[in-house]
Amino acid sequence: MSIIVSSIGQGILWSILGIALFLTFRILDFPDMTVEGSFPLGAATAVTLIVHGVSPILASLVAFVAGSLAGFTTGILYTKGKIPVLLAGILVMTACLSINLRIMGSANISLLNQKTIFSNAFLQSLPRYFDMVVLGLIIIVVVTAALIWFLQTELGQAFIATGDNPQMAQAFGIRTDRMTIMGLMLSNGLIAFGGAVIAQSNGYADINMGIGIIVIALASIIIGEVIFGNLSLNERLIAVIIGSIIYRLVLLAVLQLGFSTNDLNLISSIILALAMMLPQFRKALRLDGILKKGVRPHD
Amino acid sequence: MNKRLLTFIGVIAAFLVVAFFKSSNDEQSQKGIPTVGILQLVTHPALDQIHNGAIAGLKDEGFVNGKNIKIDYQNAQADQSNLKTMAQKFINEHAKVTIGIATPAALSLAKAADGQTPVLMGGITDPVGAGLVKSINKPGGNVSGTSGDSPLQAHLDVIKEVVPKAKTLGIIYTSSDHGGTYHAKKMAKLAESQGFKVKLYTIASTNDMQQVAETMANQVDVVYAPQDNGVASAMKTLVNVTNQNKIPVIPAADTMVKDGGIATIAVSQYQIGYQTGKMAGEVLKGKKTATMPVVSVTKGEPVINLKEAQTLGIDLPDKLVQQAKENGEVIQ
């Protein structure tokens, strides 16, 4: 029972990454590789500050700023430097490794016996693993509510329009370059903040903790979409959170069934590839009518 | 709001509420044979040796997988997001003792164990620095085990014996490797205090080895390669370059001598694992980690590579050759 709670807690924490990637991957419609650099960047920043006596909450917020800077760099390379966005992300991600080493001064910093955002007395009084669940829920509710509010403002609408149709957005006088940079900053800021939270939950920051992050974040988005089908924009954000929890539960099931952990990455990739090809299968098999049953059309 | 979405949220929330109130009596009694959890960061020759040694150590304490213990072996394959789930799986199985191979693995176990389940470190470079134990002699908590500290002074002595005229020592390590960085910096201090001029070189990945080695080969008299996964993987590339400049490489591990290092005093990773396994066995028999000093396995034996010595035209000291023949290893 408690290990399922732990997986749900981790799913909630990791959903910060899913939500953040949703901004670039689904709204702006491009894959942003910067995340594999901004995630450990956030972890490195927060953990280093905590070890130097800065308050954990402040350290996590500084991590957000550090991640935004990484996103800003990718945005400038892409919009002003005309470097293809995938490559711009990879360049920044690669550069982040050196920066993280500079920040941390070693490859691994431990947080055992340090104060973290999880050390608060109320959280520690909860049953085991509920500190992750409760704090994760508080964070994710605040983040999601703030995003839902933001996407309804004029600026947020302009941001969505930029992703939908850049030419048309420009015709309406929206400065699409600025919107793209803003989206990348917001997304990578959140990813770095997620890195800060997860490092505090894991008890350490490690230089190599960014490996495979983009697949985890993508998985929560794709699983949410495949399971819940057509949703409004706000519901899609919530579906990402549920998708992230389901992904962790699936991983747990794979581990509990005694699969070789060496195959985990292969299993994850195959599941994701199949899920992403689902629309094509539907077209080919004309199963649309059958699959849509039980899902209401767009609200 | 979408019905299916609400259903899912409802189910998860309901589960959490039930779990919240059930959590107090979740501690069911252990049935059957005790579980030993082994958590490894990534598949790698040195780490695999520790893993094999640990199983042998447990066996010599009388614990055999499938007979009187159940060994649950998990390998995160470098994806650190899995370490936490795996560590908690051990706790959930009420593992009697856990073994962590590589620093992130040991840290994940220590975090998941939360001061309860015993954690034994399998060759962790810097246990105190990583915050795993309070001190080497009195760990004071649920963590103990072995530290895989390289016998640096012994390595420096080998350098002095093999290349007596050397003045400038080049040390090459991987910047993202915790152990490599730690040993390289420690060795630099040690060598400088004994009159060497030290130059440090780093690679970010094995792909940088060729260029960094070429730069280094023109600036140093002898190269030291610490206990470092990246350098160990790219050892052949390093030796190809240094051989052209007739510069010997003194590595930290026996596997690196096989790949073209000239000589070293090697602590066998298997031995480290074996010691960890024995300690795990003692914990299973009721010993407490808090009072078990961390064992630093530093007793090494000479390993020499005669073929490499011939290539470089270096005569290895007779004493070293003699010792290697008696208790160490000679690579022809």
XYZ file of N, CA and C in Angstrom, chain A residues 30-171:
426
model
N 6.839 22.502 -30.484
C 8.157 21.974 -30.854
C 8.788 21.269 -29.652
N 9.641 20.260 -29.921
C 10.291 19.565 -28.810
C 11.477 20.385 -28.309
N 11.480 20.696 -27.018
C 12.535 21.528 -26.451
C 13.502 20.656 -25.655
N 14.694 20.445 -26.209
C 15.670 19.574 -25.550
C 16.371 20.253 -24.364
N 16.164 21.568 -24.219
C 16.826 22.285 -23.123
C 16.544 21.630 -21.774
N 15.368 20.974 -21.666
C 14.930 20.460 -20.357
C 15.946 19.513 -19.733
N 16.680 18.737 -20.555
C 17.643 17.794 -19.975
C 18.810 18.543 -19.329
N 18.958 19.832 -19.664
C 19.979 20.645 -19.004
C 19.408 21.482 -17.875
N 18.196 22.018 -18.080
C 17.641 22.913 -17.055
C 17.187 22.146 -15.812
N 16.850 20.877 -15.989
C 16.436 20.071 -14.825
C 17.585 19.901 -13.814
N 18.753 19.363 -14.254
C 19.854 19.307 -13.281
C 20.358 20.694 -12.882
N 20.174 21.695 -13.756
C 20.590 23.058 -13.400
C 19.803 23.539 -12.181
N 18.492 23.306 -12.195
C 17.660 23.689 -11.058
C 18.066 22.936 -9.804
N 18.324 21.615 -9.964
C 18.724 20.798 -8.823
C 20.048 21.304 -8.259
N 21.018 21.556 -9.143
C 22.350 22.005 -8.714
C 22.251 23.340 -7.987
N 21.477 24.275 -8.568
C 21.347 25.606 -7.964
C 20.753 25.504 -6.565
N 19.605 24.811 -6.464
C 18.904 24.752 -5.182
C 19.742 24.045 -4.120
N 20.306 22.885 -4.488
C 21.043 22.101 -3.499
C 22.286 22.857 -3.018
N 22.998 23.497 -3.951
C 24.189 24.254 -3.566
C 23.814 25.382 -2.604
N 22.715 26.087 -2.925
C 22.289 27.183 -2.044
C 21.890 26.655 -0.668
N 21.153 25.526 -0.642
C 20.710 24.970 0.647
C 21.918 24.588 1.503
N 22.911 23.960 0.867
C 24.108 23.557 1.612
C 24.831 24.790 2.171
N 24.692 25.931 1.455
C 25.321 27.160 1.946
C 24.406 27.955 2.875
N 23.327 27.316 3.332
C 22.525 27.938 4.379
C 21.370 28.812 3.911
N 21.071 28.810 2.598
C 19.924 29.594 2.116
C 18.647 28.794 2.413
N 17.530 29.502 2.644
C 16.291 28.784 2.955
C 15.836 27.974 1.744
N 15.324 26.750 1.982
C 14.972 25.848 0.880
C 13.969 26.458 -0.107
N 12.987 27.220 0.417
C 11.974 27.807 -0.476
C 12.628 28.829 -1.393
N 13.454 29.701 -0.820
C 14.146 30.704 -1.626
C 15.049 30.018 -2.653
N 15.762 28.971 -2.206
C 16.665 28.246 -3.110
C 15.892 27.677 -4.291
N 14.673 27.149 -4.031
C 13.878 26.570 -5.111
C 13.429 27.660 -6.088
N 13.135 28.853 -5.567
C 12.714 29.953 -6.443
C 13.895 30.457 -7.280
N 15.085 30.493 -6.684
C 16.274 30.892 -7.454
C 16.511 29.872 -8.576
N 16.234 28.599 -8.289
C 16.363 27.562 -9.319
C 15.460 27.885 -10.505
N 14.234 28.373 -10.224
C 13.307 28.763 -11.286
C 13.949 29.824 -12.184
N 14.566 30.819 -11.554
C 15.208 31.899 -12.321
C 16.347 31.342 -13.180
N 17.148 30.449 -12.586
C 18.268 29.851 -13.340
C 17.745 29.119 -14.573
N 16.659 28.345 -14.385
C 16.080 27.609 -15.509
C 15.549 28.547 -16.582
N 14.921 29.670 -16.146
C 14.418 30.638 -17.129
C 15.545 31.179 -17.984
N 16.703 31.388 -17.357
C 17.850 31.901 -18.113
C 18.269 30.902 -19.182
N 18.248 29.609 -18.833
C 18.582 28.586 -19.831
C 17.571 28.638 -20.971
N 16.278 28.768 -20.630
C 15.237 28.865 -21.652
C 15.405 30.110 -22.502
N 15.769 31.206 -21.854
C 15.989 32.468 -22.570
C 17.098 32.292 -23.615
N 18.173 31.622 -23.210
C 19.295 31.394 -24.133
C 18.840 30.587 -25.340
N 18.099 29.506 -25.086
C 17.589 28.705 -26.211
C 16.719 29.572 -27.115
N 15.860 30.396 -26.503
C 14.952 31.253 -27.267
C 15.696 32.232 -28.158
N 16.743 32.847 -27.602
C 17.521 33.814 -28.390
C 18.220 33.102 -29.553
N 18.834 31.932 -29.266
C 19.526 31.186 -30.331
C 18.551 30.851 -31.457
N 17.308 30.517 -31.084
C 16.319 30.069 -32.057
C 15.717 31.242 -32.829
N 15.263 32.266 -32.103
C 14.553 33.350 -32.792
C 15.515 34.342 -33.454
N 16.553 34.745 -32.733
C 17.466 35.764 -33.287
C 18.619 35.120 -34.051
N 19.085 33.973 -33.547
C 20.242 33.337 -34.190
C 19.844 32.414 -35.324
N 18.541 32.169 -35.473
C 18.020 31.316 -36.553
C 18.616 29.895 -36.507
N 18.955 29.436 -35.313
C 19.403 28.045 -35.170
C 18.148 27.185 -34.999
N 18.047 26.059 -35.701
C 16.850 25.208 -35.541
C 16.610 24.893 -34.066
N 15.339 24.856 -33.665
C 15.030 24.836 -32.241
C 15.552 23.582 -31.544
N 15.525 22.454 -32.244
C 16.001 21.213 -31.638
C 17.489 21.333 -31.297
N 18.230 21.900 -32.256
C 19.670 22.063 -32.090
C 19.977 23.096 -31.004
N 19.211 24.192 -30.990
C 19.424 25.231 -29.981
C 19.273 24.630 -28.585
N 18.253 23.788 -28.427
C 18.032 23.139 -27.132
C 19.182 22.231 -26.756
N 19.666 21.466 -27.740
C 20.771 20.539 -27.471
C 22.037 21.313 -27.085
N 22.256 22.455 -27.764
C 23.442 23.269 -27.446
C 23.383 23.751 -25.997
N 22.231 24.267 -25.601
C 22.107 24.798 -24.237
C 22.203 23.657 -23.220
N 21.561 22.521 -23.550
C 21.611 21.364 -22.658
C 23.065 20.925 -22.423
N 23.859 20.908 -23.497
C 25.263 20.499 -23.389
C 26.054 21.505 -22.551
N 25.785 22.784 -22.797
C 26.493 23.825 -22.052
C 26.171 23.737 -20.566
N 24.931 23.332 -20.254
C 24.501 23.265 -18.852
C 25.366 22.318 -18.027
N 25.907 21.257 -18.650
C 26.712 20.302 -17.892
C 27.896 21.010 -17.232
N 28.598 21.851 -18.034
C 29.753 22.580 -17.480
C 29.305 23.563 -16.414
N 28.166 24.236 -16.689
C 27.683 25.238 -15.738
C 27.318 24.556 -14.411
N 26.653 23.394 -14.503
C 26.263 22.683 -13.283
C 27.491 22.257 -12.479
N 28.554 21.844 -13.191
C 29.789 21.468 -12.491
C 30.384 22.674 -11.777
N 30.336 23.830 -12.447
C 30.829 25.063 -11.829
C 30.038 25.377 -10.569
N 28.698 25.234 -10.675
C 27.840 25.575 -9.537
C 28.099 24.631 -8.367
N 28.104 23.328 -8.652
C 28.193 22.344 -7.577
C 29.619 22.129 -7.084
N 30.589 22.253 -7.985
C 31.976 22.038 -7.598
C 32.329 20.569 -7.465
N 31.331 19.684 -7.587
C 31.603 18.245 -7.635
C 30.438 17.598 -8.365
N 30.527 16.299 -8.592
C 29.508 15.660 -9.415
C 28.250 15.306 -8.629
N 28.364 15.335 -7.304
C 27.232 14.886 -6.495
C 27.247 15.614 -5.148
N 26.127 16.232 -4.791
C 26.035 16.868 -3.474
C 24.881 16.235 -2.717
N 25.139 15.843 -1.492
C 24.126 15.163 -0.694
C 23.370 16.160 0.180
N 22.079 15.882 0.394
C 21.262 16.738 1.255
C 20.867 16.021 2.544
N 21.457 14.828 2.788
C 21.104 14.122 4.011
C 21.412 15.030 5.203
N 20.483 15.077 6.161
C 20.621 15.894 7.371
C 20.624 17.399 7.099
N 20.178 17.819 5.895
C 20.027 19.253 5.636
C 18.540 19.587 5.676
N 18.227 20.860 5.945
C 16.828 21.297 5.888
C 16.386 21.386 4.422
N 15.200 20.821 4.128
C 14.657 20.962 2.781
C 13.208 21.432 2.884
N 12.549 21.615 1.721
C 11.147 22.038 1.774
C 10.272 20.957 2.400
N 10.823 19.741 2.527
C 10.037 18.659 3.110
C 10.224 18.568 4.632
N 11.136 19.396 5.197
C 11.467 19.248 6.622
C 10.467 19.894 7.552
N 9.419 20.527 7.003
C 8.500 21.243 7.876
C 7.775 20.276 8.818
N 7.499 20.721 10.013
C 7.008 19.830 11.077
C 5.690 19.155 10.701
N 4.790 19.909 10.070
C 3.491 19.340 9.705
C 3.683 18.196 8.708
N 4.526 18.424 7.682
C 4.746 17.390 6.667
C 5.343 16.137 7.290
N 6.253 16.330 8.252
C 6.927 15.188 8.862
C 5.994 14.406 9.781
N 4.893 15.051 10.229
C 3.970 14.349 11.132
C 3.016 13.431 10.367
N 2.982 13.576 9.023
C 2.077 12.747 8.208
C 2.607 11.318 8.110
N 1.717 10.358 7.743
C 2.203 8.995 7.512
C 3.268 8.989 6.411
N 4.014 7.894 6.329
C 5.139 7.805 5.411
C 4.732 8.104 3.963
N 5.534 8.855 3.258
C 5.367 9.222 1.850
C 4.273 10.259 1.614
N 3.469 10.598 2.636
C 2.423 11.591 2.409
C 2.997 13.004 2.338
N 4.262 13.177 2.812
C 4.875 14.497 2.649
C 5.010 14.839 1.169
N 5.401 13.824 0.365
C 5.492 14.026 -1.091
C 4.137 14.355 -1.684
N 3.117 13.577 -1.264
C 1.783 13.744 -1.828
C 1.236 15.132 -1.497
N 1.297 15.508 -0.218
C 0.688 16.769 0.218
C 1.422 17.967 -0.376
N 2.748 17.995 -0.221
C 3.491 19.143 -0.746
C 3.397 19.178 -2.271
N 3.478 17.995 -2.883
C 3.358 17.918 -4.341
C 2.031 18.481 -4.805
N 0.953 18.109 -4.116
C -0.376 18.615 -4.491
C -0.441 20.134 -4.347
N 0.079 20.642 -3.225
C 0.055 22.096 -3.021
C 0.774 22.787 -4.182
N 1.981 22.294 -4.505
C 2.775 22.918 -5.564
C 2.042 22.838 -6.899
N 1.548 21.622 -7.228
C 0.997 21.425 -8.558
C -0.330 22.178 -8.724
N -1.111 22.283 -7.641
C -2.359 23.055 -7.722
C -2.049 24.529 -7.962
N -1.063 25.059 -7.227
C -0.691 26.465 -7.412
C -0.179 26.697 -8.831
N 0.728 25.815 -9.290
C 1.314 25.978 -10.626
C 0.237 25.898 -11.712
N -0.640 24.864 -11.605
C -1.661 24.679 -12.633
C -2.653 25.833 -12.629
N -3.088 26.261 -11.432
C -4.038 27.377 -11.355
C -3.428 28.634 -11.955
N -2.141 28.880 -11.635
C -1.479 30.071 -12.173
C -1.413 30.000 -13.699
N -1.134 28.813 -14.230
C -1.044 28.668 -15.691
C -2.411 28.850 -16.337
N -3.448 28.240 -15.731
C -4.796 28.378 -16.294
C -5.181 29.855 -16.329
N -4.875 30.569 -15.240
C -5.163 32.007 -15.216
C -4.363 32.722 -16.309
N -3.080 32.395 -16.385
C -2.209 33.075 -17.350
C -2.672 32.862 -18.786
N -3.078 31.624 -19.102
C -3.460 31.327 -20.485
C -4.762 32.022 -20.867
N -5.499 32.536 -19.876
C -6.728 33.263 -20.212
C -6.491 34.761 -20.347
N -5.321 35.250 -19.905
C -5.048 36.682 -20.063
C -4.766 36.962 -21.532
N -4.688 38.238 -21.866
C -4.429 38.634 -23.253
C -3.068 38.097 -23.702
N -2.096 38.198 -22.779
C -0.744 37.719 -23.091
C -0.766 36.205 -23.350
N -1.471 35.488 -22.485
C -1.563 34.034 -22.633
C -2.231 33.659 -23.939
N -3.274 34.389 -24.304
C -3.972 34.108 -25.564
C -3.035 34.348 -26.749
N -2.237 35.426 -26.654
C -1.279 35.718 -27.727
C -0.250 34.589 -27.826
N 0.142 34.042 -26.659
C 1.098 32.932 -26.595
C 0.517 31.688 -27.287
N -0.770 31.398 -27.001
C -1.425 30.247 -27.627
C -1.533 30.458 -29.140
N -1.879 31.675 -29.528
C -2.024 31.983 -30.961
C -0.699 31.792 -31.687
N 0.403 32.151 -31.018
C 1.731 31.998 -31.620
C 1.999 30.540 -31.951
N 1.595 29.663 -31.033
C 1.798 28.235 -31.279
C 0.870 27.709 -32.354
N -0.371 28.196 -32.342
C -1.367 27.704 -33.304
C -0.991 28.044 -34.731
N -0.680 29.331 -34.953
C -0.440 29.773 -36.322
C 0.395 31.047 -36.300
N 1.711 30.907 -36.370
C 2.600 32.076 -36.228
C 2.306 33.172 -37.244
N 2.028 32.786 -38.505
C 1.791 33.805 -39.541
C 0.578 34.646 -39.169
N -0.484 33.953 -38.776
C -1.709 34.686 -38.465
C -1.497 35.565 -37.229
N -0.760 34.999 -36.249
C -0.503 35.761 -35.029
C 0.248 37.049 -35.359
N 1.211 36.933 -36.277
C 1.968 38.128 -36.669
C 1.057 39.138 -37.347
N 0.121 38.610 -38.161
C -0.800 39.506 -38.860
C -1.657 40.292 -37.866
